[in-house]
Amino acid sequence: MEPTLQPPLTDAGHSRELAAALRGALEAVSLPGAGVTALDGTTNPHTDADRDAGAILTQQLTQILPGVPVVSEEDELTTPPRDGTYWLVDPLDGTLNVLRGEGAVAVSVALFHEHQCVAGAVRRLDRDEAAVAVAHQLNPDLPAAHRRPERPANLVFVSFGMPARPSQELTGMVGPLRACWERDWITRQSGSAASDVLSVATGTLDAFFEQGVEPWDVAAADHIARASGCVSWTRTRSTRREGIGSINYVVAATPDLLAVLVASIEAQGE
């Protein structure tokens, strides 16, 4: 029998128990060392480190909720159930950074129930920084999100995701980047969407956007960001596999920042 999600969503004790279990699952994955091997020749490669991290997470999550399927970026054959509950996992977000031996790398785990994300857990492996939210409530045992550092109001930091095939997305990138630069906002690019959305939640970034991002990259971190008081916007673009579509995505610390970036994307018909 599939375990019920009702206790974790309504009872504080069960919610903390689920959050602690998710934190343990994230801690089972380590930052890959030297010698990582790419398993294909694409610009968005899969590696043996992704595969190994995916196997660890599947084992951990199966112990947390037995019988609940794990849908992973690394497993092309698995699709979400039409109804019910499933995990959506990106074992290593920032694979190109792993291959070059530097930069942001994150483990991302989201729990979906009836097509809604009900829990999210993200851990930055390069910083050993993590956050968990269950039913849009931040786990109080983890570092609180939304502790925005004091800085001048005119300093706005925005990160963006680069598409796997930039030549095909060039037009779509122009609008939001122009909107940032016309306002003298400071733009950065880390190579890990989950890491950047988590940074918006914790206040070190003010906004993040990416066009054509996959749901497993941002679902867990978005749940955390919303729990921290941030706002986000999505629009489905295409379906990569049954039940999962790539999206245009924006998350921001305030509605005003979100509105600027969303308007710049919608103006291009993206």
CSV table of C-alpha atoms in Angstrom, one decimal:
chain,number,residue,atom,x,y,z
A,1,MET,CA,0.0,0.0,0.0
A,2,GLU,CA,1.3,3.5,-0.9
A,3,PRO,CA,2.1,5.4,2.3
A,4,THR,CA,-0.3,8.3,3.1
A,5,LEU,CA,1.1,11.8,2.9
A,6,GLN,CA,-1.5,13.2,5.3
A,7,PRO,CA,0.5,13.0,8.5
A,8,PRO,CA,3.6,14.9,7.1
A,9,LEU,CA,1.4,17.7,5.8
A,10,THR,CA,-0.8,18.3,8.8
A,11,ASP,CA,1.2,17.2,11.9
A,12,ALA,CA,4.3,19.2,12.9
A,13,GLY,CA,6.0,16.2,14.4
A,14,HIS,CA,5.7,14.2,11.2
A,15,SER,CA,6.7,17.1,9.1
A,16,ARG,CA,9.9,17.5,11.1
A,17,GLU,CA,10.5,13.8,10.8
A,18,LEU,CA,10.2,13.9,7.0
A,19,ALA,CA,12.4,17.0,6.8
A,20,ALA,CA,15.1,15.2,8.9
A,21,ALA,CA,14.9,12.1,6.7
A,22,LEU,CA,15.3,14.2,3.6
A,23,ARG,CA,18.3,15.9,5.1
A,24,GLY,CA,19.8,12.5,5.8
A,25,ALA,CA,19.2,11.5,2.2
A,26,LEU,CA,21.0,14.6,0.9
A,27,GLU,CA,24.0,14.0,3.2
A,28,ALA,CA,24.5,10.5,1.8
A,29,VAL,CA,25.7,12.1,-1.5
A,30,SER,CA,29.2,13.5,-1.6
A,31,LEU,CA,30.8,16.0,-3.9
A,32,PRO,CA,32.5,14.0,-6.7
A,33,GLY,CA,36.3,14.2,-6.8
A,34,ALA,CA,38.7,14.0,-9.7
A,35,GLY,CA,38.3,11.4,-12.5
A,36,VAL,CA,34.6,12.0,-13.3
A,37,THR,CA,33.8,10.4,-16.7
A,38,ALA,CA,31.2,11.8,-19.1
A,39,LEU,CA,29.0,9.1,-20.5
A,40,ASP,CA,27.9,11.0,-23.6
A,41,GLY,CA,29.2,13.8,-25.8
A,42,THR,CA,26.4,16.3,-25.4
A,43,THR,CA,26.7,19.9,-24.1
A,44,ASN,CA,24.5,18.7,-21.2
A,45,PRO,CA,26.4,15.6,-20.3
A,46,HIS,CA,25.5,12.7,-18.0
A,47,THR,CA,28.4,11.3,-16.0
A,48,ASP,CA,29.2,8.3,-13.8
A,49,ALA,CA,29.0,10.7,-10.8
A,50,ASP,CA,25.4,11.6,-11.7
A,51,ARG,CA,24.6,7.9,-12.1
A,52,ASP,CA,26.1,7.0,-8.8
A,53,ALA,CA,24.5,9.8,-6.9
A,54,GLY,CA,21.1,8.9,-8.5
A,55,ALA,CA,21.5,5.3,-7.2
A,56,ILE,CA,22.3,6.5,-3.7
A,57,LEU,CA,19.3,8.8,-3.6
A,58,THR,CA,16.9,6.2,-5.0
A,59,GLN,CA,18.0,3.9,-2.2
A,60,GLN,CA,17.6,6.6,0.5
A,61,LEU,CA,14.2,7.8,-0.8
A,62,THR,CA,12.8,4.3,-1.1
A,63,GLN,CA,13.5,3.8,2.6
A,64,ILE,CA,11.8,7.0,3.5
A,65,LEU,CA,8.6,6.3,1.6
A,66,PRO,CA,8.5,2.6,0.4
A,67,GLY,CA,6.6,2.1,-2.8
A,68,VAL,CA,6.8,5.7,-4.0
A,69,PRO,CA,8.5,5.9,-7.4
A,70,VAL,CA,11.6,8.0,-7.9
A,71,VAL,CA,11.7,10.0,-11.2
A,72,SER,CA,15.2,11.1,-11.9
A,73,GLU,CA,16.9,13.1,-14.6
A,74,GLU,CA,19.3,10.2,-14.9
A,75,ASP,CA,16.6,7.6,-15.7
A,76,GLU,CA,15.0,8.4,-19.1
A,77,LEU,CA,12.7,5.4,-18.8
A,78,THR,CA,10.8,6.5,-15.7
A,79,THR,CA,7.8,8.8,-16.0
A,80,PRO,CA,5.7,10.3,-13.2
A,81,PRO,CA,2.4,8.4,-12.4
A,82,ARG,CA,-0.7,10.1,-13.7
A,83,ASP,CA,-2.0,10.4,-10.2
A,84,GLY,CA,-0.6,9.8,-6.7
A,85,THR,CA,2.8,10.4,-5.3
A,86,TYR,CA,6.4,10.5,-6.6
A,87,TRP,CA,9.9,11.9,-6.0
A,88,LEU,CA,11.4,14.2,-8.6
A,89,VAL,CA,15.2,14.1,-8.3
A,90,ASP,CA,18.3,15.8,-9.8
A,91,PRO,CA,21.2,13.9,-8.3
A,92,LEU,CA,23.8,16.5,-9.4
A,93,ASP,CA,22.7,19.8,-10.6
A,94,GLY,CA,25.8,21.5,-12.1
A,95,THR,CA,27.4,18.6,-13.9
A,96,LEU,CA,29.6,20.9,-16.1
A,97,ASN,CA,31.0,22.4,-12.9
A,98,VAL,CA,31.7,18.8,-11.7
A,99,LEU,CA,33.6,18.1,-14.9
A,100,ARG,CA,35.7,21.3,-14.7
A,101,GLY,CA,36.3,20.8,-10.9
A,102,GLU,CA,35.0,24.1,-9.7
A,103,GLY,CA,31.7,25.9,-9.1
A,104,ALA,CA,28.2,25.3,-7.7
A,105,VAL,CA,26.9,21.7,-7.5
A,106,ALA,CA,23.6,20.8,-5.8
A,107,VAL,CA,21.5,17.7,-4.9
A,108,SER,CA,17.8,18.4,-5.4
A,109,VAL,CA,14.9,16.3,-4.2
A,110,ALA,CA,11.2,17.2,-4.6
A,111,LEU,CA,8.2,15.2,-3.4
A,112,PHE,CA,5.0,15.5,-5.5
A,113,HIS,CA,1.5,14.5,-4.6
A,114,GLU,CA,-1.4,14.9,-7.0
A,115,HIS,CA,0.8,17.0,-9.3
A,116,GLN,CA,1.7,19.5,-6.6
A,117,CYS,CA,5.2,19.8,-5.0
A,118,VAL,CA,4.6,19.2,-1.2
A,119,ALA,CA,8.3,19.0,0.0
A,120,GLY,CA,11.6,20.2,-1.3
A,121,ALA,CA,15.2,19.6,-0.2
A,122,VAL,CA,18.4,21.0,-1.7
A,123,ARG,CA,22.0,20.7,-0.6
A,124,ARG,CA,24.9,22.7,-2.0
A,125,LEU,CA,27.7,20.1,-2.1
A,126,ASP,CA,30.4,22.7,-2.8
A,127,ARG,CA,29.4,24.7,0.3
A,128,ASP,CA,27.8,22.0,2.4
A,129,GLU,CA,24.7,24.2,2.7
A,130,ALA,CA,21.2,22.8,2.8
A,131,ALA,CA,17.5,23.7,3.3
A,132,VAL,CA,14.3,21.7,3.5
A,133,ALA,CA,10.7,22.8,3.3
A,134,VAL,CA,7.6,20.6,3.8
A,135,ALA,CA,4.2,21.8,2.8
A,136,HIS,CA,5.7,25.3,2.3
A,137,GLN,CA,7.0,25.4,5.9
A,138,LEU,CA,10.8,25.7,6.4
A,139,ASN,CA,12.3,23.1,8.7
A,140,PRO,CA,13.2,25.1,11.8
A,141,ASP,CA,16.2,22.8,12.5
A,142,LEU,CA,17.9,24.0,9.3
A,143,PRO,CA,19.3,27.5,8.5
A,144,ALA,CA,16.5,29.9,8.1
A,145,ALA,CA,16.0,31.3,4.6
A,146,HIS,CA,15.3,34.9,3.7
A,147,ARG,CA,18.0,36.3,5.9
A,148,ARG,CA,18.8,39.0,3.3
A,149,PRO,CA,22.2,40.6,3.9
A,150,GLU,CA,22.3,44.4,4.3
A,151,ARG,CA,23.4,46.1,1.1
A,152,PRO,CA,22.5,49.3,-0.8
A,153,ALA,CA,19.0,49.3,-2.4
A,154,ASN,CA,20.5,50.0,-5.8
A,155,LEU,CA,22.5,46.7,-5.8
A,156,VAL,CA,20.3,44.0,-7.3
A,157,PHE,CA,21.8,40.7,-8.0
A,158,VAL,CA,20.2,38.5,-10.7
A,159,SER,CA,21.5,35.1,-11.8
A,160,PHE,CA,20.4,33.3,-15.0
A,161,GLY,CA,20.6,29.8,-16.4
A,162,MET,CA,22.3,29.2,-19.7
A,163,PRO,CA,20.4,26.8,-22.0
A,164,ALA,CA,22.1,23.5,-23.0
A,165,ARG,CA,22.1,24.8,-26.6
A,166,PRO,CA,22.6,28.6,-26.4
A,167,SER,CA,22.4,29.0,-30.2
A,168,GLN,CA,18.7,27.9,-30.1
A,169,GLU,CA,17.8,30.2,-27.2
A,170,LEU,CA,19.7,33.3,-28.1
A,171,THR,CA,16.6,35.4,-29.0
A,172,GLY,CA,14.8,34.4,-25.8
A,173,MET,CA,17.8,35.5,-23.6
A,174,VAL,CA,18.0,39.0,-25.0
A,175,GLY,CA,14.8,40.4,-23.4
A,176,PRO,CA,15.4,39.5,-19.7
A,177,LEU,CA,19.1,40.4,-19.9
A,178,ARG,CA,18.3,43.7,-21.4
A,179,ALA,CA,15.8,44.4,-18.7
A,180,CYS,CA,18.5,43.7,-16.1
A,181,TRP,CA,21.2,45.8,-17.7
A,182,GLU,CA,18.9,48.8,-18.5
A,183,ARG,CA,18.4,49.0,-14.7
A,184,ASP,CA,22.1,48.4,-13.9
A,185,TRP,CA,21.2,45.2,-12.1
A,186,ILE,CA,24.2,42.9,-11.6
A,187,THR,CA,24.0,39.6,-13.4
A,188,ARG,CA,25.8,36.4,-12.6
A,189,GLN,CA,25.7,32.8,-13.9
A,190,SER,CA,26.7,29.8,-11.8
A,191,GLY,CA,25.8,26.8,-13.8
A,192,SER,CA,23.4,25.3,-11.2
A,193,ALA,CA,19.8,26.4,-11.2
A,194,ALA,CA,19.0,24.7,-7.9
A,195,SER,CA,21.9,26.5,-6.2
A,196,ASP,CA,20.8,29.8,-7.6
A,197,VAL,CA,17.1,29.4,-6.6
A,198,LEU,CA,18.3,28.4,-3.1
A,199,SER,CA,20.4,31.6,-3.1
A,200,VAL,CA,17.3,33.7,-3.8
A,201,ALA,CA,15.6,32.0,-0.9
A,202,THR,CA,18.5,32.8,1.5
A,203,GLY,CA,18.9,36.3,0.2
A,204,THR,CA,22.4,36.3,-1.5
A,205,LEU,CA,20.6,36.7,-4.8
A,206,ASP,CA,17.5,38.8,-5.6
A,207,ALA,CA,16.3,36.9,-8.6
A,208,PHE,CA,16.9,34.0,-11.0
A,209,PHE,CA,15.5,33.2,-14.4
A,210,GLU,CA,16.0,30.4,-17.0
A,211,GLN,CA,14.2,29.6,-20.2
A,212,GLY,CA,13.8,25.9,-21.0
A,213,VAL,CA,14.8,24.6,-17.6
A,214,GLU,CA,13.7,21.1,-16.6
A,215,PRO,CA,11.4,20.8,-13.5
A,216,TRP,CA,13.8,18.5,-11.6
A,217,ASP,CA,16.4,21.4,-11.7
A,218,VAL,CA,14.2,23.9,-9.8
A,219,ALA,CA,11.1,22.1,-8.2
A,220,ALA,CA,12.7,21.5,-4.8
A,221,ALA,CA,14.4,24.8,-4.5
A,222,ASP,CA,11.3,26.7,-5.7
A,223,HIS,CA,9.3,25.0,-2.8
A,224,ILE,CA,11.9,26.3,-0.4
A,225,ALA,CA,12.0,29.8,-1.9
A,226,ARG,CA,8.2,30.1,-1.7
A,227,ALA,CA,8.4,29.0,1.9
A,228,SER,CA,10.9,31.7,2.6
A,229,GLY,CA,8.5,34.4,1.2
A,230,CYS,CA,9.8,34.6,-2.4
A,231,VAL,CA,7.5,34.6,-5.5
A,232,SER,CA,7.9,32.6,-8.7
A,233,TRP,CA,6.4,32.1,-12.2
A,234,THR,CA,6.4,29.3,-14.6
A,235,ARG,CA,5.2,28.6,-18.1
A,236,THR,CA,5.4,25.1,-19.8
A,237,ARG,CA,7.3,25.1,-23.1
A,238,SER,CA,7.6,21.5,-24.3
A,239,THR,CA,7.4,17.9,-23.1
A,240,ARG,CA,10.6,16.0,-22.8
A,241,ARG,CA,9.0,12.9,-21.5
A,242,GLU,CA,5.4,12.0,-20.5
A,243,GLY,CA,4.3,14.1,-17.6
A,244,ILE,CA,7.4,16.3,-17.5
A,245,GLY,CA,7.8,19.5,-19.6
A,246,SER,CA,10.6,22.0,-19.8
A,247,ILE,CA,9.5,25.4,-18.5
A,248,ASN,CA,10.3,29.1,-18.5
A,249,TYR,CA,11.0,30.0,-14.9
A,250,VAL,CA,11.5,33.1,-12.8
A,251,VAL,CA,11.9,33.4,-9.0
A,252,ALA,CA,12.4,36.7,-7.2
A,253,ALA,CA,12.5,38.1,-3.7
A,254,THR,CA,9.7,40.6,-4.4
A,255,PRO,CA,6.7,40.8,-6.7
A,256,ASP,CA,8.2,44.0,-8.4
A,257,LEU,CA,11.4,42.2,-9.4
A,258,LEU,CA,9.4,39.2,-10.7
A,259,ALA,CA,7.1,41.4,-12.7
A,260,VAL,CA,10.0,43.0,-14.6
A,261,LEU,CA,11.5,39.7,-15.6
A,262,VAL,CA,8.3,38.0,-16.5
A,263,ALA,CA,7.2,41.0,-18.7
A,264,SER,CA,10.5,40.9,-20.5
A,265,ILE,CA,10.0,37.2,-21.3
A,266,GLU,CA,6.4,37.5,-22.3
A,267,ALA,CA,7.1,40.5,-24.5
A,268,GLN,CA,9.2,38.1,-26.7
A,269,GLY,CA,6.4,35.6,-26.9
A,270,GLU,CA,8.6,33.0,-25.1
